[in-house]
PDB file of C-alpha atoms and ligand atoms in Angstrom:
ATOM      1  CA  UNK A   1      90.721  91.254  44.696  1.00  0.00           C
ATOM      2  CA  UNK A   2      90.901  91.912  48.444  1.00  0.00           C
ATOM      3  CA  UNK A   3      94.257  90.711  50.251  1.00  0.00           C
ATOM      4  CA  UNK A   4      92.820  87.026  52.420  1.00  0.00           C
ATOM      5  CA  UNK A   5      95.677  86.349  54.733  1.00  0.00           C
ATOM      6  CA  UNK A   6      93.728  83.072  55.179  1.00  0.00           C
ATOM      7  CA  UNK A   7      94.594  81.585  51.736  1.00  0.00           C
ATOM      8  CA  UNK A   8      97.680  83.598  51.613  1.00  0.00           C
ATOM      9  CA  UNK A   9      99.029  81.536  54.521  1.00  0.00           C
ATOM     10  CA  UNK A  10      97.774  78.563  52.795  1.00  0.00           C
ATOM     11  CA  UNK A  11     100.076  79.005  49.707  1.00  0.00           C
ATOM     12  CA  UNK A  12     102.608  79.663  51.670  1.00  0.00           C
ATOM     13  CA  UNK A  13     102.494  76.477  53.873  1.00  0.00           C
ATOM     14  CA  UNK A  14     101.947  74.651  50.333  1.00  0.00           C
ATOM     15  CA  UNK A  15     105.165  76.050  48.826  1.00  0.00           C
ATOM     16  CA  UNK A  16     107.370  75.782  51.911  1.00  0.00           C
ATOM     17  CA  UNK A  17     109.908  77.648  53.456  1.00  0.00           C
ATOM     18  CA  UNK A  18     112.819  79.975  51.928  1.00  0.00           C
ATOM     19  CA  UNK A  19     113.682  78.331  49.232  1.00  0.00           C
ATOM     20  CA  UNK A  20     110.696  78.973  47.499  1.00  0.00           C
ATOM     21  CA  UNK A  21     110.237  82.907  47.979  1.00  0.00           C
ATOM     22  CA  UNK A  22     110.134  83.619  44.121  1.00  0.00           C
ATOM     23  CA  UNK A  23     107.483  80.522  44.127  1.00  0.00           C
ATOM     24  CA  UNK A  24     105.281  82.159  46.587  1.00  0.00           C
ATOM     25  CA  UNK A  25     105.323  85.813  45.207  1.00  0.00           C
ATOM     26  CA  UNK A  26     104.377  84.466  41.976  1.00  0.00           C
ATOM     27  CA  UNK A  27     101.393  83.210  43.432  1.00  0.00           C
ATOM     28  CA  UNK A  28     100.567  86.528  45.065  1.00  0.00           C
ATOM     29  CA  UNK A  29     101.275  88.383  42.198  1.00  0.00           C
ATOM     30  CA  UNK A  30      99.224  85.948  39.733  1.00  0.00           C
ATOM     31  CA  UNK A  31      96.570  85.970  42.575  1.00  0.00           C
ATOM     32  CA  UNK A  32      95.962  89.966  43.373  1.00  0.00           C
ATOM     33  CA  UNK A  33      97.674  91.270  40.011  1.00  0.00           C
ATOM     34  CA  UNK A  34     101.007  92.727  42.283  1.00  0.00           C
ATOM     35  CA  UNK A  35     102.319  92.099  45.719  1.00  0.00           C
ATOM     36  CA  UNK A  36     100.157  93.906  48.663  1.00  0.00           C
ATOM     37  CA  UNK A  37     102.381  95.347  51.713  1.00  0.00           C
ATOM     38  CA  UNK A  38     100.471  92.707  54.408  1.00  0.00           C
ATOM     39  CA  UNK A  39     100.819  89.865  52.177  1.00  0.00           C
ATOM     40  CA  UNK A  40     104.977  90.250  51.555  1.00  0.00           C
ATOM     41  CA  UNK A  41     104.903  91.053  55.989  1.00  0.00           C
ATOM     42  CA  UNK A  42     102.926  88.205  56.341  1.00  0.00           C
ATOM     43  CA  UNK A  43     105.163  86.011  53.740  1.00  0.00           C
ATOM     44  CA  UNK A  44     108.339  86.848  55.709  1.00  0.00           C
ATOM     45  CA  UNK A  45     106.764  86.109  59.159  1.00  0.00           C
ATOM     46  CA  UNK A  46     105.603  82.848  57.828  1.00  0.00           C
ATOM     47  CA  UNK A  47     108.440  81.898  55.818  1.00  0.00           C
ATOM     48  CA  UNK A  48     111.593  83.125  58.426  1.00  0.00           C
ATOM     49  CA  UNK A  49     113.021  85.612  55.459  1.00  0.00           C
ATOM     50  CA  UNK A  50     113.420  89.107  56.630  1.00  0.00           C
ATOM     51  CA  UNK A  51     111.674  91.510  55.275  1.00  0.00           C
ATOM     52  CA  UNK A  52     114.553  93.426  53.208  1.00  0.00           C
ATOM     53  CA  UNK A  53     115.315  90.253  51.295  1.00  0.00           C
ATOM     54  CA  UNK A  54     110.928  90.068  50.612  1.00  0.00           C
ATOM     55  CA  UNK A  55     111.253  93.504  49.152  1.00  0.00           C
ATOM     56  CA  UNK A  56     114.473  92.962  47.728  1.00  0.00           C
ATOM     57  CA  UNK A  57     113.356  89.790  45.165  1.00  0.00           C
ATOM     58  CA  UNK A  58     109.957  91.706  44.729  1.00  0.00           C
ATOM     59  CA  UNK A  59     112.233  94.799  43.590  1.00  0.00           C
ATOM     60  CA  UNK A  60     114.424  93.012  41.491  1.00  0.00           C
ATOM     61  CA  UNK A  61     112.061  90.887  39.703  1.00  0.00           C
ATOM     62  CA  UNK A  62     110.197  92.842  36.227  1.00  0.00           C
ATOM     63  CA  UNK A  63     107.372  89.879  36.930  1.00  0.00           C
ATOM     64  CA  UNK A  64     106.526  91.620  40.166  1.00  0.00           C
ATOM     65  CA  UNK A  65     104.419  94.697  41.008  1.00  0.00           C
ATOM     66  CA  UNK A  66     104.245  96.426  44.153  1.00  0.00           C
ATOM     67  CA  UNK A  67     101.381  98.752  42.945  1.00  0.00           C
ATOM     68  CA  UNK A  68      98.026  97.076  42.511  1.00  0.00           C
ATOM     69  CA  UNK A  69      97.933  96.526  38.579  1.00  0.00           C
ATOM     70  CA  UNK A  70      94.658  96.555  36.321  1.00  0.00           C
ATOM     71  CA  UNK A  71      93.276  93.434  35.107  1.00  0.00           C
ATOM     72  CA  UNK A  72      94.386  93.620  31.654  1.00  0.00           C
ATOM     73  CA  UNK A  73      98.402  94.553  31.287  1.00  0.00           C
ATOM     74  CA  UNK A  74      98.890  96.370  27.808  1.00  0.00           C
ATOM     75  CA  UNK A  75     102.746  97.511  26.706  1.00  0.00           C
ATOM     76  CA  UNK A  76     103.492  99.330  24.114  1.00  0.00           C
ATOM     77  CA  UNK A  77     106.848  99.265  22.635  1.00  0.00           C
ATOM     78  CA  UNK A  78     108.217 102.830  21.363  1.00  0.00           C
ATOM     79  CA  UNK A  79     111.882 101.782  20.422  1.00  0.00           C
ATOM     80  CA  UNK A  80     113.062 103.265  17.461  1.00  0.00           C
ATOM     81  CA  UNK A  81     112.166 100.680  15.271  1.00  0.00           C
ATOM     82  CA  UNK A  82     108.533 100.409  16.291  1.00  0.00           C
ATOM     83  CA  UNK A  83     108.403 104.532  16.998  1.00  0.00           C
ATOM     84  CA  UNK A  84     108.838 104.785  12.924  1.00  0.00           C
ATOM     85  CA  UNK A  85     106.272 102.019  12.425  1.00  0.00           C
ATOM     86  CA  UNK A  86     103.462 104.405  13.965  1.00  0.00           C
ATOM     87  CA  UNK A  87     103.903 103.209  17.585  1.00  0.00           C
ATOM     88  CA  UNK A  88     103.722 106.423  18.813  1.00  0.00           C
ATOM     89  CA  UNK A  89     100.376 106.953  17.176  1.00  0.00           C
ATOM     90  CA  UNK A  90      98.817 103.521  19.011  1.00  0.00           C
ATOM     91  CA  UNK A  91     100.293 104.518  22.036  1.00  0.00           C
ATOM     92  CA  UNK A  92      98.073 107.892  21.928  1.00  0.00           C
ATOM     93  CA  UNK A  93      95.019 106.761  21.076  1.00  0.00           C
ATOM     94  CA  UNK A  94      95.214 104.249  23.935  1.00  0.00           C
ATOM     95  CA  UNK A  95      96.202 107.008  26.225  1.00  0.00           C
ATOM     96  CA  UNK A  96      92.661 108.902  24.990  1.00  0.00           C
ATOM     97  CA  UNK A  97      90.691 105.655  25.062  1.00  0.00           C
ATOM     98  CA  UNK A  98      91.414 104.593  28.136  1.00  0.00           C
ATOM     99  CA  UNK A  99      91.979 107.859  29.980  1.00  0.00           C
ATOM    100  CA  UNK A 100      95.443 107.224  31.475  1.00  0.00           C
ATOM    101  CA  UNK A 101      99.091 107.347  30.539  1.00  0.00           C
ATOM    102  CA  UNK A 102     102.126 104.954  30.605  1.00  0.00           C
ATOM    103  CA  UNK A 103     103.141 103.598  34.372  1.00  0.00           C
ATOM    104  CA  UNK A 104      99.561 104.268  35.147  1.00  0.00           C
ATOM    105  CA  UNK A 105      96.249 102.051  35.801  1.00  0.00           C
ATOM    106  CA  UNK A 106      92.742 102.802  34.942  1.00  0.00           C
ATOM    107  CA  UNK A 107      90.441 103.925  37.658  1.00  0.00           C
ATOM    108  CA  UNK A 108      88.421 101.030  36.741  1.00  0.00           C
ATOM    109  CA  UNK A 109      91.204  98.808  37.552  1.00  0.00           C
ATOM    110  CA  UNK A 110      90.983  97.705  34.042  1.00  0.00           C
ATOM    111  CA  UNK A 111      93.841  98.150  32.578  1.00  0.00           C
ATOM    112  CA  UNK A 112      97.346  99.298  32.978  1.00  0.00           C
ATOM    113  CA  UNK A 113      99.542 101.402  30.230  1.00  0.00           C
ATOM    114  CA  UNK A 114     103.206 100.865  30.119  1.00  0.00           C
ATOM    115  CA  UNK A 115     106.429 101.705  27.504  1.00  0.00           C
ATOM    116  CA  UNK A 116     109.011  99.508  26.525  1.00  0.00           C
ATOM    117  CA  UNK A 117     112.261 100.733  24.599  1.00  0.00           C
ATOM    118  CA  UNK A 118     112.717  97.525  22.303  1.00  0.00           C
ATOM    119  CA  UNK A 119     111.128  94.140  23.047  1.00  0.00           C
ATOM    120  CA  UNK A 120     113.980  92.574  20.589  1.00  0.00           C
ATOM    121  CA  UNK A 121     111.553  92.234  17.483  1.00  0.00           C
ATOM    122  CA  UNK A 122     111.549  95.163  16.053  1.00  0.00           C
ATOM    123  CA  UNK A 123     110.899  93.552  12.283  1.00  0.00           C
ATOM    124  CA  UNK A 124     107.358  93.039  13.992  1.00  0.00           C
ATOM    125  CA  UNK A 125     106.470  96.762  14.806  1.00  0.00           C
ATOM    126  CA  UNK A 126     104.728  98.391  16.139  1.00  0.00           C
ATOM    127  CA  UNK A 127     104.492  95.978  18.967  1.00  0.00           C
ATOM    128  CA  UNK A 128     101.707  95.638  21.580  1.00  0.00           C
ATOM    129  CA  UNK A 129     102.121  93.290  24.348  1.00  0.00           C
ATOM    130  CA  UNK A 130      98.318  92.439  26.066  1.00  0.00           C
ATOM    131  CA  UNK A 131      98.416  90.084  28.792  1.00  0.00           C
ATOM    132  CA  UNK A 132     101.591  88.481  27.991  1.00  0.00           C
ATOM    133  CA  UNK A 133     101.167  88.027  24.154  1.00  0.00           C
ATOM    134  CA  UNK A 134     102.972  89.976  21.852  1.00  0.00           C
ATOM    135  CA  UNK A 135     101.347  91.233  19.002  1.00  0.00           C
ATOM    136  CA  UNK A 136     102.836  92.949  16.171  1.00  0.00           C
ATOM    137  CA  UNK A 137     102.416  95.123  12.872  1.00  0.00           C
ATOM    138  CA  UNK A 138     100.133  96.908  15.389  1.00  0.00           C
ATOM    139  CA  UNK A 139      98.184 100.140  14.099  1.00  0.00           C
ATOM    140  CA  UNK A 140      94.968 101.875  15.548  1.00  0.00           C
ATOM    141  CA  UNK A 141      92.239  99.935  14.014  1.00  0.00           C
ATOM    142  CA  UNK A 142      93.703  96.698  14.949  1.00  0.00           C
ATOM    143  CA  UNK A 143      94.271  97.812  19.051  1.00  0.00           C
ATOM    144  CA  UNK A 144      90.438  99.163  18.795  1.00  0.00           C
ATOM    145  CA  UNK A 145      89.134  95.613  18.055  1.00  0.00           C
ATOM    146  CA  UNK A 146      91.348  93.959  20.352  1.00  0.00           C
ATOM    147  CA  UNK A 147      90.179  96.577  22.861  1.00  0.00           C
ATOM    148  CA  UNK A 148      86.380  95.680  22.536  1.00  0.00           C
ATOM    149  CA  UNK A 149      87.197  91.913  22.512  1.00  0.00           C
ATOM    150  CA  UNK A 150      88.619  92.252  25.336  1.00  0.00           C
ATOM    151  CA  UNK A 151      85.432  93.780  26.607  1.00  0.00           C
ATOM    152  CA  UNK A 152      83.276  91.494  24.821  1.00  0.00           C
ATOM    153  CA  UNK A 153      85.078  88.509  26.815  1.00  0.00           C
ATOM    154  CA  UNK A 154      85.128  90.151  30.236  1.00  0.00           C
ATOM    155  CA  UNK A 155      81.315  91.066  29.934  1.00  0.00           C
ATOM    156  CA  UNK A 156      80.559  87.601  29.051  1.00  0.00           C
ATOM    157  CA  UNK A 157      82.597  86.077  32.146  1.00  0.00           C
ATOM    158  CA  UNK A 158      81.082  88.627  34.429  1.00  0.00           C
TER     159      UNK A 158
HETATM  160  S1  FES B   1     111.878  98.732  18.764  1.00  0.00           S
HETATM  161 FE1  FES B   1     110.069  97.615  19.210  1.00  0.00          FE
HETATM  162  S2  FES B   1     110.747  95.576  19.179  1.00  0.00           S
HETATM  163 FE2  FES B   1     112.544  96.674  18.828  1.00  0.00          FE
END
């Protein structure tokens, strides 16, 4: 979705001034899938919060994203637990199936790959996270049909 300072400012004058920074970025990152260089200038102008303490909540924040992001979020978790579980061997096969590798987005802006080193429930693993949920005793089969519903859906919305 293209930046639209228009609504941008919008959201901002809906959420107030600096007390609601965080507030604000979540919408922009909700809105465009990470935080877009004009829209954090334009929050600080608007808002009265220089631009060092913009980039420093975006920075310091996991929820935010300062590179555009894809439109589905997958994680997969190689900690030690899940890495003996087969992670590794999910984590491949989505690295062949959707052309790409962890920290990086599709060229379709589909979908984005990341790692994580432990997501706390390892008893679960292999873990995938998609779009927020986790999902766990993952193996290849089960991330393949997850991977064309996901399709399925977004073909039928488009
Ligand atoms: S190693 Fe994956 S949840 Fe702990």
């Amino acid at each position: 979705m293209d930046f639209e300072p228009i609504e941008l400012a919008q959201t901002i004058e809906k959420n107030g001034t600096g007390d609601s920074l965080i507030s604000v970025l979540e919408e922009i990152q909700a809105r465009y899938r990470y935080l877009p260089r004009q829209a954090m200038i334009l929050v600080s102008e608007r808002m009265g919060v220089p631009l060092s303490q913009v980039y420093s909540v975006a920075t310091f924040y996991n929820a935010f994203s300062l590179e555009r992001r894809g439109r589905h979020e997958i994680c997969v978790c190689v900690g030690t637990a899940c890495h003996v579980r087969g992670a590794q061997r999910v984590l491949t096969w989505l690295e062949e199936s959707l052309g790409t590798k962890p920290g990086e987005t599709t060229s379709d802006w589909n979908y984005s790959l990341d790692t994580v080193h432990c997501l706390g429930a390892c008893a679960l693993g292999p873990i995938v996270v998609v779009d927020g949920e986790y999902l766990g005793q993952m193996h290849v089969r089960k991330v393949a049909e997850l991977l064309a519903r996901i399709e399925q859906a977004d073909m039928a919305e488009a």
